[in-house]
GROMACS .gro file of C-alpha atoms in nm:
model
  228
    1MET     CA    1   0.006  -0.021   0.010
    2SER     CA    2   0.130   0.335  -0.101
    3ASP     CA    3   0.233   0.608   0.201
    4GLU     CA    4   0.110   0.915  -0.028
    5THR     CA    5  -0.132   1.096   0.136
    6VAL     CA    6  -0.478   1.120  -0.036
    7PRO     CA    7  -0.602   1.507  -0.075
    8SER     CA    8  -0.893   1.591   0.100
    9PRO     CA    9  -1.173   1.669  -0.143
   10ALA     CA   10  -1.251   2.045  -0.243
   11PRO     CA   11  -1.533   2.234  -0.088
   12SER     CA   12  -1.864   2.182  -0.305
   13HIS     CA   13  -1.999   2.554  -0.362
   14ASP     CA   14  -2.375   2.414  -0.306
   15ALA     CA   15  -2.269   2.284   0.083
   16PRO     CA   16  -2.468   2.491   0.309
   17ALA     CA   17  -2.346   2.772   0.507
   18PRO     CA   18  -2.179   2.685   0.855
   19VAL     CA   19  -2.486   2.679   1.142
   20ALA     CA   20  -2.303   2.965   1.332
   21SER     CA   21  -2.287   3.194   1.027
   22SER     CA   22  -2.691   3.127   0.921
   23ARG     CA   23  -2.773   3.209   1.316
   24ALA     CA   24  -2.573   3.518   1.300
   25LEU     CA   25  -2.712   3.647   1.003
   26GLY     CA   26  -3.086   3.539   1.135
   27ALA     CA   27  -3.017   3.769   1.414
   28LEU     CA   28  -2.904   4.043   1.244
   29GLY     CA   29  -3.228   4.019   1.013
   30CYS     CA   30  -3.457   4.018   1.356
   31GLY     CA   31  -3.246   4.292   1.495
   32GLY     CA   32  -3.259   4.504   1.193
   33ALA     CA   33  -3.670   4.438   1.162
   34ALA     CA   34  -3.673   4.501   1.546
   35LEU     CA   35  -3.495   4.879   1.479
   36VAL     CA   36  -3.726   4.961   1.181
   37GLY     CA   37  -4.052   4.849   1.408
   38MET     CA   38  -3.903   5.103   1.646
   39PHE     CA   39  -3.819   5.388   1.411
   40LEU     CA   40  -4.189   5.361   1.282
   41LEU     CA   41  -4.337   5.356   1.606
   42VAL     CA   42  -4.148   5.676   1.726
   43CYS     CA   43  -4.237   5.859   1.386
   44MET     CA   44  -4.614   5.759   1.465
   45LEU     CA   45  -4.567   5.877   1.814
   46ALA     CA   46  -4.409   6.210   1.711
   47TRP     CA   47  -4.696   6.273   1.432
   48GLY     CA   48  -4.961   6.181   1.679
   49ALA     CA   49  -4.801   6.447   1.933
   50SER     CA   50  -4.799   6.716   1.641
   51ALA     CA   51  -5.131   6.621   1.543
   52SER     CA   52  -5.294   6.664   1.935
   53THR     CA   53  -5.154   7.035   1.898
   54ASP     CA   54  -5.309   7.121   1.601
   55PHE     CA   55  -5.570   7.346   1.746
   56PRO     CA   56  -5.785   7.666   1.584
   57ARG     CA   57  -5.712   7.997   1.676
   58VAL     CA   58  -6.047   8.126   1.852
   59ALA     CA   59  -6.089   8.363   2.121
   60PRO     CA   60  -6.207   8.248   2.447
   61GLU     CA   61  -6.537   8.446   2.441
   62GLU     CA   62  -6.622   8.231   2.130
   63MET     CA   63  -6.533   7.904   2.282
   64ALA     CA   64  -6.707   8.009   2.636
   65ASP     CA   65  -7.034   8.068   2.420
   66ARG     CA   66  -7.022   7.728   2.263
   67ALA     CA   67  -6.987   7.574   2.601
   68LEU     CA   68  -7.295   7.776   2.729
   69GLN     CA   69  -7.468   7.663   2.386
   70ARG     CA   70  -7.429   7.286   2.494
   71SER     CA   71  -7.515   7.328   2.852
   72GLN     CA   72  -7.838   7.573   2.779
   73GLU     CA   73  -7.952   7.266   2.492
   74ALA     CA   74  -7.903   6.995   2.728
   75TYR     CA   75  -8.099   7.241   2.998
   76THR     CA   76  -8.392   7.264   2.795
   77VAL     CA   77  -8.428   6.925   2.721
   78LEU     CA   78  -8.402   6.827   3.060
   79GLY     CA   79  -8.718   7.044   3.125
   80PHE     CA   80  -8.588   7.311   3.375
   81THR     CA   81  -8.729   7.623   3.360
   82ARG     CA   82  -8.560   7.829   3.614
   83THR     CA   83  -8.287   8.096   3.529
   84ILE     CA   84  -7.980   8.081   3.713
   85ARG     CA   85  -7.770   8.392   3.802
   86PRO     CA   86  -7.392   8.400   3.744
   87GLY     CA   87  -7.170   8.282   4.000
   88VAL     CA   88  -7.189   8.028   4.293
   89GLU     CA   89  -7.260   8.144   4.637
   90LYS     CA   90  -7.199   7.814   4.836
   91LEU     CA   91  -7.057   7.524   4.623
   92GLY     CA   92  -7.245   7.173   4.626
   93VAL     CA   93  -7.520   7.350   4.787
   94SER     CA   94  -7.671   7.655   4.606
   95THR     CA   95  -7.707   7.716   4.236
   96GLU     CA   96  -7.451   7.763   4.007
   97ASN     CA   97  -7.374   7.982   3.670
   98THR     CA   98  -6.975   7.968   3.594
   99LEU     CA   99  -6.715   7.956   3.348
  100GLY     CA  100  -6.390   7.833   3.369
  101SER     CA  101  -6.040   7.757   3.163
  102ASP     CA  102  -5.776   7.516   3.179
  103PHE     CA  103  -5.456   7.460   2.996
  104CYS     CA  104  -5.392   7.226   2.730
  105TYR     CA  105  -5.129   6.967   2.713
  106ASP     CA  106  -4.935   6.829   2.444
  107GLY     CA  107  -4.919   6.427   2.572
  108GLY     CA  108  -4.576   6.428   2.542
  109LEU     CA  109  -4.327   6.185   2.331
  110LEU     CA  110  -4.365   5.845   2.406
  111GLY     CA  111  -4.595   5.921   2.694
  112LEU     CA  112  -4.286   6.045   2.906
  113LYS     CA  113  -4.342   6.398   2.946
  114ASP     CA  114  -4.669   6.590   2.935
  115GLU     CA  115  -4.605   6.984   2.912
  116THR     CA  116  -4.857   7.276   2.867
  117ILE     CA  117  -4.878   7.415   2.554
  118ASP     CA  118  -4.799   7.783   2.512
  119GLY     CA  119  -5.140   7.979   2.442
  120ALA     CA  120  -5.363   7.704   2.435
  121TYR     CA  121  -5.657   7.670   2.647
  122SER     CA  122  -5.985   7.480   2.695
  123MET     CA  123  -6.297   7.598   2.803
  124GLY     CA  124  -6.578   7.505   3.030
  125HIS     CA  125  -6.929   7.584   3.184
  126ARG     CA  126  -7.083   7.455   3.500
  127TRP     CA  127  -7.429   7.492   3.614
  128ALA     CA  128  -7.634   7.369   3.930
  129LEU     CA  129  -7.973   7.379   4.068
  130ASP     CA  130  -8.090   7.309   4.398
  131HIS     CA  131  -8.441   7.150   4.509
  132VAL     CA  132  -8.475   6.941   4.230
  133PRO     CA  133  -8.735   6.623   4.297
  134ALA     CA  134  -8.736   6.292   4.137
  135SER     CA  135  -9.017   6.383   3.944
  136GLN     CA  136  -8.807   6.626   3.752
  137ALA     CA  137  -8.472   6.483   3.749
  138VAL     CA  138  -8.544   6.118   3.667
  139PRO     CA  139  -8.766   6.171   3.349
  140GLY     CA  140  -8.550   6.451   3.266
  141LEU     CA  141  -8.213   6.232   3.275
  142ARG     CA  142  -8.360   5.957   3.061
  143ARG     CA  143  -8.491   6.210   2.784
  144LEU     CA  144  -8.176   6.370   2.765
  145GLN     CA  145  -7.986   6.030   2.765
  146ARG     CA  146  -8.194   5.953   2.442
  147PHE     CA  147  -8.147   6.273   2.313
  148LEU     CA  148  -7.759   6.300   2.282
  149VAL     CA  149  -7.745   5.953   2.113
  150ASP     CA  150  -7.961   6.080   1.856
  151GLU     CA  151  -7.759   6.405   1.825
  152GLY     CA  152  -7.409   6.161   1.786
  153TRP     CA  153  -7.300   6.195   2.137
  154LYS     CA  154  -7.140   5.851   2.260
  155VAL     CA  155  -7.243   5.775   2.629
  156THR     CA  156  -6.939   5.645   2.827
  157SER     CA  157  -7.124   5.638   3.148
  158TYR     CA  158  -7.499   5.644   3.232
  159SER     CA  159  -7.651   5.467   3.592
  160GLU     CA  160  -7.937   5.503   3.741
  161GLY     CA  161  -7.875   5.513   4.098
  162ALA     CA  162  -8.046   5.327   4.426
  163PRO     CA  163  -8.273   5.497   4.615
  164GLY     CA  164  -8.068   5.760   4.841
  165GLY     CA  165  -7.778   5.741   4.548
  166SER     CA  166  -7.679   5.947   4.252
  167TRP     CA  167  -7.757   5.948   3.879
  168ASP     CA  168  -7.514   5.997   3.651
  169LEU     CA  169  -7.459   6.078   3.281
  170PHE     CA  170  -7.149   6.129   3.097
  171VAL     CA  171  -7.111   6.220   2.701
  172GLN     CA  172  -6.856   6.265   2.476
  173ARG     CA  173  -6.804   6.302   2.104
  174ASP     CA  174  -6.494   6.436   1.856
  175ASP     CA  175  -6.300   6.153   1.997
  176GLY     CA  176  -6.354   6.315   2.338
  177ASP     CA  177  -6.242   6.660   2.271
  178GLU     CA  178  -6.646   6.782   2.360
  179ARG     CA  179  -6.795   6.626   2.674
  180MET     CA  180  -7.082   6.660   2.903
  181SER     CA  181  -7.190   6.546   3.235
  182PHE     CA  182  -7.457   6.555   3.463
  183THR     CA  183  -7.558   6.432   3.816
  184TRP     CA  184  -7.843   6.409   4.035
  185TYR     CA  185  -7.799   6.371   4.420
  186SER     CA  186  -8.147   6.246   4.507
  187ASP     CA  187  -8.049   6.221   4.895
  188ARG     CA  188  -8.050   6.619   4.868
  189GLU     CA  189  -8.207   6.694   4.545
  190TYR     CA  190  -7.920   6.862   4.401
  191PHE     CA  191  -7.850   6.840   3.993
  192THR     CA  192  -7.520   6.927   3.840
  193GLY     CA  193  -7.440   6.969   3.467
  194GLY     CA  194  -7.129   7.094   3.276
  195ALA     CA  195  -6.983   7.097   2.924
  196SER     CA  196  -6.654   7.114   2.812
  197VAL     CA  197  -6.512   7.217   2.443
  198PRO     CA  198  -6.198   7.135   2.243
  199CYS     CA  199  -5.859   7.342   2.297
  200ALA     CA  200  -5.822   7.629   2.122
  201TYR     CA  201  -5.523   7.916   2.063
  202ASP     CA  202  -5.561   8.235   2.196
  203PRO     CA  203  -5.495   8.486   1.904
  204GLN     CA  204  -5.410   8.769   2.178
  205TRP     CA  205  -5.137   8.541   2.379
  206LYS     CA  206  -4.810   8.651   2.429
  207ASN     CA  207  -4.512   8.537   2.562
  208GLY     CA  208  -4.497   8.596   2.927
  209ASP     CA  209  -4.868   8.564   2.969
  210VAL     CA  210  -4.939   8.338   3.287
  211GLY     CA  211  -5.255   8.151   3.326
  212PRO     CA  212  -5.485   7.984   3.072
  213ALA     CA  213  -5.632   8.215   2.865
  214GLY     CA  214  -6.028   8.282   2.931
  215ASP     CA  215  -6.012   8.262   3.304
  216ASP     CA  216  -6.153   8.596   3.320
  217GLN     CA  217  -6.472   8.493   3.151
  218ARG     CA  218  -6.813   8.531   3.327
  219PRO     CA  219  -7.116   8.394   3.191
  220PRO     CA  220  -7.466   8.552   3.167
  221ALA     CA  221  -7.789   8.473   3.337
  222PHE     CA  222  -7.834   8.123   3.249
  223GLY     CA  223  -8.173   7.924   3.168
  224PRO     CA  224  -8.347   7.749   2.885
  225ALA     CA  225  -8.319   7.825   2.520
  226PRO     CA  226  -8.580   8.102   2.421
  227LYS     CA  227  -8.863   7.940   2.224
  228SER     CA  228  -8.845   8.047   1.845
   0.00000   0.00000   0.00000
């Protein structure tokens, strides 16, 4: 037998790649896909944060009127006829008719930071009646719930309280930009309502202004809408 060494066969071009290399490439592919996914998520969140600050430029007086109109419409449907003078003497006890404003927030990128938006404000109107018996409150709330659904509002909560408990109706529309709430406290025959309207930029806002725009608004006497 010859002592000549037999050469090893040349590697085939069709041979599969080493297992370690395949796994490395696969890991790289998954990592790349994850990075792309993360990039898209960040872009979407950034776009959402930008869109959330795209408010119209509207004077606080106009937004206050809009909130008052929402309240007045609901007040009329409820069947109340009393006129409520501006202000409140004893919160939670007396009648109330007040306007208020608040800051608007940008939501923050990735939900990590939530800051006020310069010049932006939200306006709301709140009202209350004392001495409202069940004979007025119960049919009124049921009628209002049906009316608001027909008008395109989404009922987020509606509860008919047990004897001695409260009755509640909460609605919203335009993705929650507009909201209304109503509560009747049966134990003390006290009825509250409120309406908030979307955020807006105050055209008169200047750098250095403090407090939300519209916090100086005062409502007129409030009551049912006049009959046409």
